[in-house]
Amino acid sequence: ERRQQEWEEDFIRMEKDLEEAARQRWKQKVDGAHKKGRLGRSNAAAQAHSPMDEHDSQWEEFLRMAVSMGRLEMHHIPFIHSDLFRKENRAKIFGHLECEDRRKRIQTWRLRWHPDRFVQKFGKKMRAVDLLGGQADEGYANILARVTATSQALNLLHSEEQAVR
């Protein structure tokens, strides 16, 4: 209980700092890409059925956009909203899924947000080291901290799901 509450508080703090502005900038980029014809209309028009589906749609759009991005920044990344980790919201968010489907979805997200995998896939675009100064880039550190926090929250969610079985 205490551990989960600490994670929730950490997420809320991080989101207050980053979430809304980042989402708006991301939405502007995606909307701009739709207007320029770079993203398919069918995906933009599709309505998400749940916050999980919405996140998965945002992730797919992010993957398409990431290919053409020069530098990956915090506001480009569609992080999972902290509401998905709160116990009081889980029945509403996960309730429509069978136990096995819920487990598979959480496992997919755990792999997606694993810090090593994330860095392997996007590390070059995050520019970990400033080549002139030789110091770690603050943007890289912030992204990695948020990815790590997301991964740890998903691991906690996974272990709680395992305990329910």
PDB file of C-alpha atoms in Angstrom:
ATOM      1  CA  GLU A   1       0.000   0.000   0.000  1.00  0.00           C
ATOM      2  CA  ARG A   2       2.644   2.519   1.077  1.00  0.00           C
ATOM      3  CA  ARG A   3       4.879   1.631  -1.848  1.00  0.00           C
ATOM      4  CA  GLN A   4       2.074   2.072  -4.350  1.00  0.00           C
ATOM      5  CA  GLN A   5       1.047   5.375  -2.785  1.00  0.00           C
ATOM      6  CA  GLU A   6       4.621   6.634  -3.145  1.00  0.00           C
ATOM      7  CA  TRP A   7       4.631   5.661  -6.838  1.00  0.00           C
ATOM      8  CA  GLU A   8       1.327   7.413  -7.382  1.00  0.00           C
ATOM      9  CA  GLU A   9       2.598  10.548  -5.690  1.00  0.00           C
ATOM     10  CA  ASP A  10       5.764  10.470  -7.801  1.00  0.00           C
ATOM     11  CA  PHE A  11       3.750  10.106 -10.976  1.00  0.00           C
ATOM     12  CA  ILE A  12       1.421  12.908 -10.026  1.00  0.00           C
ATOM     13  CA  ARG A  13       4.379  15.206  -9.344  1.00  0.00           C
ATOM     14  CA  MET A  14       5.975  14.320 -12.653  1.00  0.00           C
ATOM     15  CA  GLU A  15       2.748  14.742 -14.539  1.00  0.00           C
ATOM     16  CA  LYS A  16       2.013  18.132 -13.054  1.00  0.00           C
ATOM     17  CA  ASP A  17       5.369  19.261 -14.381  1.00  0.00           C
ATOM     18  CA  LEU A  18       5.181  17.652 -17.793  1.00  0.00           C
ATOM     19  CA  GLU A  19       1.939  16.025 -18.802  1.00  0.00           C
ATOM     20  CA  GLU A  20      -0.390  18.706 -20.128  1.00  0.00           C
ATOM     21  CA  ALA A  21       2.162  20.776 -22.000  1.00  0.00           C
ATOM     22  CA  ALA A  22       3.753  17.659 -23.439  1.00  0.00           C
ATOM     23  CA  ARG A  23       0.434  16.240 -24.587  1.00  0.00           C
ATOM     24  CA  GLN A  24      -0.504  19.528 -26.241  1.00  0.00           C
ATOM     25  CA  ARG A  25       2.800  19.742 -28.099  1.00  0.00           C
ATOM     26  CA  TRP A  26       2.466  16.100 -29.171  1.00  0.00           C
ATOM     27  CA  LYS A  27      -1.114  16.661 -30.325  1.00  0.00           C
ATOM     28  CA  GLN A  28      -0.008  19.661 -32.382  1.00  0.00           C
ATOM     29  CA  LYS A  29       2.724  17.564 -34.017  1.00  0.00           C
ATOM     30  CA  VAL A  30       0.338  14.710 -34.800  1.00  0.00           C
ATOM     31  CA  ASP A  31      -2.374  17.094 -36.038  1.00  0.00           C
ATOM     32  CA  GLY A  32       0.221  18.825 -38.202  1.00  0.00           C
ATOM     33  CA  ALA A  33       1.325  15.501 -39.622  1.00  0.00           C
ATOM     34  CA  HIS A  34      -2.303  14.600 -40.432  1.00  0.00           C
ATOM     35  CA  LYS A  35      -2.748  17.907 -42.255  1.00  0.00           C
ATOM     36  CA  LYS A  36       0.418  17.272 -44.256  1.00  0.00           C
ATOM     37  CA  GLY A  37      -0.761  13.743 -45.090  1.00  0.00           C
ATOM     38  CA  ARG A  38       2.050  11.916 -43.263  1.00  0.00           C
ATOM     39  CA  LEU A  39      -0.273   9.895 -41.025  1.00  0.00           C
ATOM     40  CA  GLY A  40      -3.182   7.773 -42.216  1.00  0.00           C
ATOM     41  CA  ARG A  41      -6.653   9.211 -41.687  1.00  0.00           C
ATOM     42  CA  SER A  42      -8.096   5.868 -40.622  1.00  0.00           C
ATOM     43  CA  ASN A  43      -5.969   5.813 -37.467  1.00  0.00           C
ATOM     44  CA  ALA A  44      -6.806   9.405 -36.626  1.00  0.00           C
ATOM     45  CA  ALA A  45     -10.513   8.793 -37.081  1.00  0.00           C
ATOM     46  CA  ALA A  46     -10.565   5.593 -35.032  1.00  0.00           C
ATOM     47  CA  GLN A  47     -12.132   6.075 -31.624  1.00  0.00           C
ATOM     48  CA  ALA A  48     -10.336   4.469 -28.699  1.00  0.00           C
ATOM     49  CA  HIS A  49     -12.545   2.263 -26.529  1.00  0.00           C
ATOM     50  CA  SER A  50     -10.590   2.638 -23.323  1.00  0.00           C
ATOM     51  CA  PRO A  51      -7.633   4.572 -21.906  1.00  0.00           C
ATOM     52  CA  MET A  52      -5.500   1.497 -22.682  1.00  0.00           C
ATOM     53  CA  ASP A  53      -6.578   1.545 -26.318  1.00  0.00           C
ATOM     54  CA  GLU A  54      -6.006   5.284 -26.424  1.00  0.00           C
ATOM     55  CA  HIS A  55      -2.470   4.837 -25.123  1.00  0.00           C
ATOM     56  CA  ASP A  56      -1.766   2.090 -27.655  1.00  0.00           C
ATOM     57  CA  SER A  57      -3.025   4.352 -30.462  1.00  0.00           C
ATOM     58  CA  GLN A  58      -0.836   7.194 -29.245  1.00  0.00           C
ATOM     59  CA  TRP A  59       2.133   4.806 -29.097  1.00  0.00           C
ATOM     60  CA  GLU A  60       1.561   3.701 -32.704  1.00  0.00           C
ATOM     61  CA  GLU A  61       1.410   7.335 -33.834  1.00  0.00           C
ATOM     62  CA  PHE A  62       4.577   8.037 -31.850  1.00  0.00           C
ATOM     63  CA  LEU A  63       6.407   5.145 -33.544  1.00  0.00           C
ATOM     64  CA  ARG A  64       5.441   6.487 -36.962  1.00  0.00           C
ATOM     65  CA  MET A  65       6.554  10.017 -36.048  1.00  0.00           C
ATOM     66  CA  ALA A  66       9.764   8.875 -34.315  1.00  0.00           C
ATOM     67  CA  VAL A  67      11.134   7.552 -37.599  1.00  0.00           C
ATOM     68  CA  SER A  68      11.366  11.065 -39.022  1.00  0.00           C
ATOM     69  CA  MET A  69      12.274  12.925 -35.834  1.00  0.00           C
ATOM     70  CA  GLY A  70      15.783  14.228 -35.445  1.00  0.00           C
ATOM     71  CA  ARG A  71      15.874  14.501 -31.681  1.00  0.00           C
ATOM     72  CA  LEU A  72      13.469  12.801 -29.317  1.00  0.00           C
ATOM     73  CA  GLU A  73      12.277  14.959 -26.438  1.00  0.00           C
ATOM     74  CA  MET A  74      10.035  14.393 -23.432  1.00  0.00           C
ATOM     75  CA  HIS A  75       6.978  15.995 -25.017  1.00  0.00           C
ATOM     76  CA  HIS A  76       7.154  13.611 -27.983  1.00  0.00           C
ATOM     77  CA  ILE A  77       6.674  10.490 -25.869  1.00  0.00           C
ATOM     78  CA  PRO A  78       3.128   9.316 -25.055  1.00  0.00           C
ATOM     79  CA  PHE A  79       3.707   8.172 -21.495  1.00  0.00           C
ATOM     80  CA  ILE A  80       1.003   6.154 -19.744  1.00  0.00           C
ATOM     81  CA  HIS A  81      -1.230   8.409 -17.684  1.00  0.00           C
ATOM     82  CA  SER A  82      -0.990   7.802 -13.957  1.00  0.00           C
ATOM     83  CA  ASP A  83      -4.755   7.136 -13.755  1.00  0.00           C
ATOM     84  CA  LEU A  84      -4.060   3.708 -15.206  1.00  0.00           C
ATOM     85  CA  PHE A  85      -1.999   2.841 -12.136  1.00  0.00           C
ATOM     86  CA  ARG A  86      -4.498   3.905  -9.472  1.00  0.00           C
ATOM     87  CA  LYS A  87      -6.315   1.049  -7.785  1.00  0.00           C
ATOM     88  CA  GLU A  88      -9.643   2.856  -7.729  1.00  0.00           C
ATOM     89  CA  ASN A  89      -9.596   3.182 -11.548  1.00  0.00           C
ATOM     90  CA  ARG A  90      -8.512  -0.331 -12.439  1.00  0.00           C
ATOM     91  CA  ALA A  91     -11.964  -1.902 -12.564  1.00  0.00           C
ATOM     92  CA  LYS A  92     -13.147   0.798 -14.958  1.00  0.00           C
ATOM     93  CA  ILE A  93     -10.021   0.608 -17.110  1.00  0.00           C
ATOM     94  CA  PHE A  94      -9.263  -3.122 -17.065  1.00  0.00           C
ATOM     95  CA  GLY A  95     -12.734  -4.442 -16.218  1.00  0.00           C
ATOM     96  CA  HIS A  96     -13.778  -5.161 -19.799  1.00  0.00           C
ATOM     97  CA  LEU A  97     -10.769  -7.432 -20.344  1.00  0.00           C
ATOM     98  CA  GLU A  98     -10.524 -11.077 -19.464  1.00  0.00           C
ATOM     99  CA  CYS A  99      -7.756 -11.970 -17.027  1.00  0.00           C
ATOM    100  CA  GLU A 100      -5.485 -13.379 -19.743  1.00  0.00           C
ATOM    101  CA  ASP A 101      -6.008 -10.362 -22.031  1.00  0.00           C
ATOM    102  CA  ARG A 102      -5.227  -8.014 -19.153  1.00  0.00           C
ATOM    103  CA  ARG A 103      -2.058  -9.971 -18.383  1.00  0.00           C
ATOM    104  CA  LYS A 104      -0.954  -9.832 -22.032  1.00  0.00           C
ATOM    105  CA  ARG A 105      -1.602  -6.093 -22.255  1.00  0.00           C
ATOM    106  CA  ILE A 106       0.387  -5.402 -19.095  1.00  0.00           C
ATOM    107  CA  GLN A 107       3.215  -7.629 -20.353  1.00  0.00           C
ATOM    108  CA  THR A 108       3.288  -5.773 -23.673  1.00  0.00           C
ATOM    109  CA  TRP A 109       3.553  -2.488 -21.820  1.00  0.00           C
ATOM    110  CA  ARG A 110       6.266  -3.847 -19.512  1.00  0.00           C
ATOM    111  CA  LEU A 111       8.361  -4.726 -22.557  1.00  0.00           C
ATOM    112  CA  ARG A 112       7.601  -1.399 -24.247  1.00  0.00           C
ATOM    113  CA  TRP A 113       8.603   0.667 -21.220  1.00  0.00           C
ATOM    114  CA  HIS A 114      11.583  -1.393 -20.053  1.00  0.00           C
ATOM    115  CA  PRO A 115      14.404   1.176 -19.739  1.00  0.00           C
ATOM    116  CA  ASP A 116      17.010  -0.975 -21.516  1.00  0.00           C
ATOM    117  CA  ARG A 117      14.691  -1.711 -24.423  1.00  0.00           C
ATOM    118  CA  PHE A 118      13.588   1.910 -24.642  1.00  0.00           C
ATOM    119  CA  VAL A 119      17.184   3.131 -24.756  1.00  0.00           C
ATOM    120  CA  GLN A 120      18.095   0.449 -27.295  1.00  0.00           C
ATOM    121  CA  LYS A 121      15.271   1.580 -29.562  1.00  0.00           C
ATOM    122  CA  PHE A 122      15.386   5.362 -29.056  1.00  0.00           C
ATOM    123  CA  GLY A 123      18.725   6.085 -27.365  1.00  0.00           C
ATOM    124  CA  LYS A 124      20.400   7.543 -30.440  1.00  0.00           C
ATOM    125  CA  LYS A 125      17.542   9.993 -30.864  1.00  0.00           C
ATOM    126  CA  MET A 126      17.756  11.003 -27.201  1.00  0.00           C
ATOM    127  CA  ARG A 127      21.459  11.963 -27.505  1.00  0.00           C
ATOM    128  CA  ALA A 128      22.707  10.691 -24.191  1.00  0.00           C
ATOM    129  CA  VAL A 129      25.975  12.616 -24.201  1.00  0.00           C
ATOM    130  CA  ASP A 130      26.666  16.160 -25.280  1.00  0.00           C
ATOM    131  CA  LEU A 131      29.594  15.563 -27.624  1.00  0.00           C
ATOM    132  CA  LEU A 132      31.159  18.959 -26.969  1.00  0.00           C
ATOM    133  CA  GLY A 133      30.934  19.002 -23.194  1.00  0.00           C
ATOM    134  CA  GLY A 134      30.964  15.266 -22.551  1.00  0.00           C
ATOM    135  CA  GLN A 135      28.182  15.601 -19.975  1.00  0.00           C
ATOM    136  CA  ALA A 136      24.936  13.690 -19.928  1.00  0.00           C
ATOM    137  CA  ASP A 137      22.096  15.560 -21.551  1.00  0.00           C
ATOM    138  CA  GLU A 138      19.434  16.702 -19.071  1.00  0.00           C
ATOM    139  CA  GLY A 139      16.640  15.782 -21.497  1.00  0.00           C
ATOM    140  CA  TYR A 140      17.995  12.251 -21.741  1.00  0.00           C
ATOM    141  CA  ALA A 141      18.145  11.944 -17.948  1.00  0.00           C
ATOM    142  CA  ASN A 142      14.567  13.223 -17.572  1.00  0.00           C
ATOM    143  CA  ILE A 143      13.230  10.861 -20.223  1.00  0.00           C
ATOM    144  CA  LEU A 144      15.079   7.918 -18.738  1.00  0.00           C
ATOM    145  CA  ALA A 145      13.798   8.773 -15.237  1.00  0.00           C
ATOM    146  CA  ARG A 146      10.212   8.870 -16.498  1.00  0.00           C
ATOM    147  CA  VAL A 147      10.624   5.648 -18.488  1.00  0.00           C
ATOM    148  CA  THR A 148      12.100   3.961 -15.410  1.00  0.00           C
ATOM    149  CA  ALA A 149       9.263   5.187 -13.182  1.00  0.00           C
ATOM    150  CA  THR A 150       6.717   3.942 -15.721  1.00  0.00           C
ATOM    151  CA  SER A 151       8.461   0.574 -15.912  1.00  0.00           C
ATOM    152  CA  GLN A 152       8.527   0.227 -12.139  1.00  0.00           C
ATOM    153  CA  ALA A 153       4.847   1.120 -11.867  1.00  0.00           C
ATOM    154  CA  LEU A 154       4.018  -1.490 -14.514  1.00  0.00           C
ATOM    155  CA  ASN A 155       6.089  -4.076 -12.653  1.00  0.00           C
ATOM    156  CA  LEU A 156       4.146  -3.288  -9.490  1.00  0.00           C
ATOM    157  CA  LEU A 157       0.864  -3.569 -11.396  1.00  0.00           C
ATOM    158  CA  HIS A 158       2.029  -6.882 -12.843  1.00  0.00           C
ATOM    159  CA  SER A 159       2.942  -8.290  -9.425  1.00  0.00           C
ATOM    160  CA  GLU A 160      -0.443  -7.215  -8.024  1.00  0.00           C
ATOM    161  CA  GLU A 161      -2.190  -8.890 -10.959  1.00  0.00           C
ATOM    162  CA  GLN A 162      -0.186 -12.071 -10.288  1.00  0.00           C
ATOM    163  CA  ALA A 163      -1.220 -11.965  -6.618  1.00  0.00           C
ATOM    164  CA  VAL A 164      -4.912 -11.791  -7.597  1.00  0.00           C
ATOM    165  CA  ARG A 165      -4.661 -14.973  -9.679  1.00  0.00           C
TER     166      ARG A 165
END
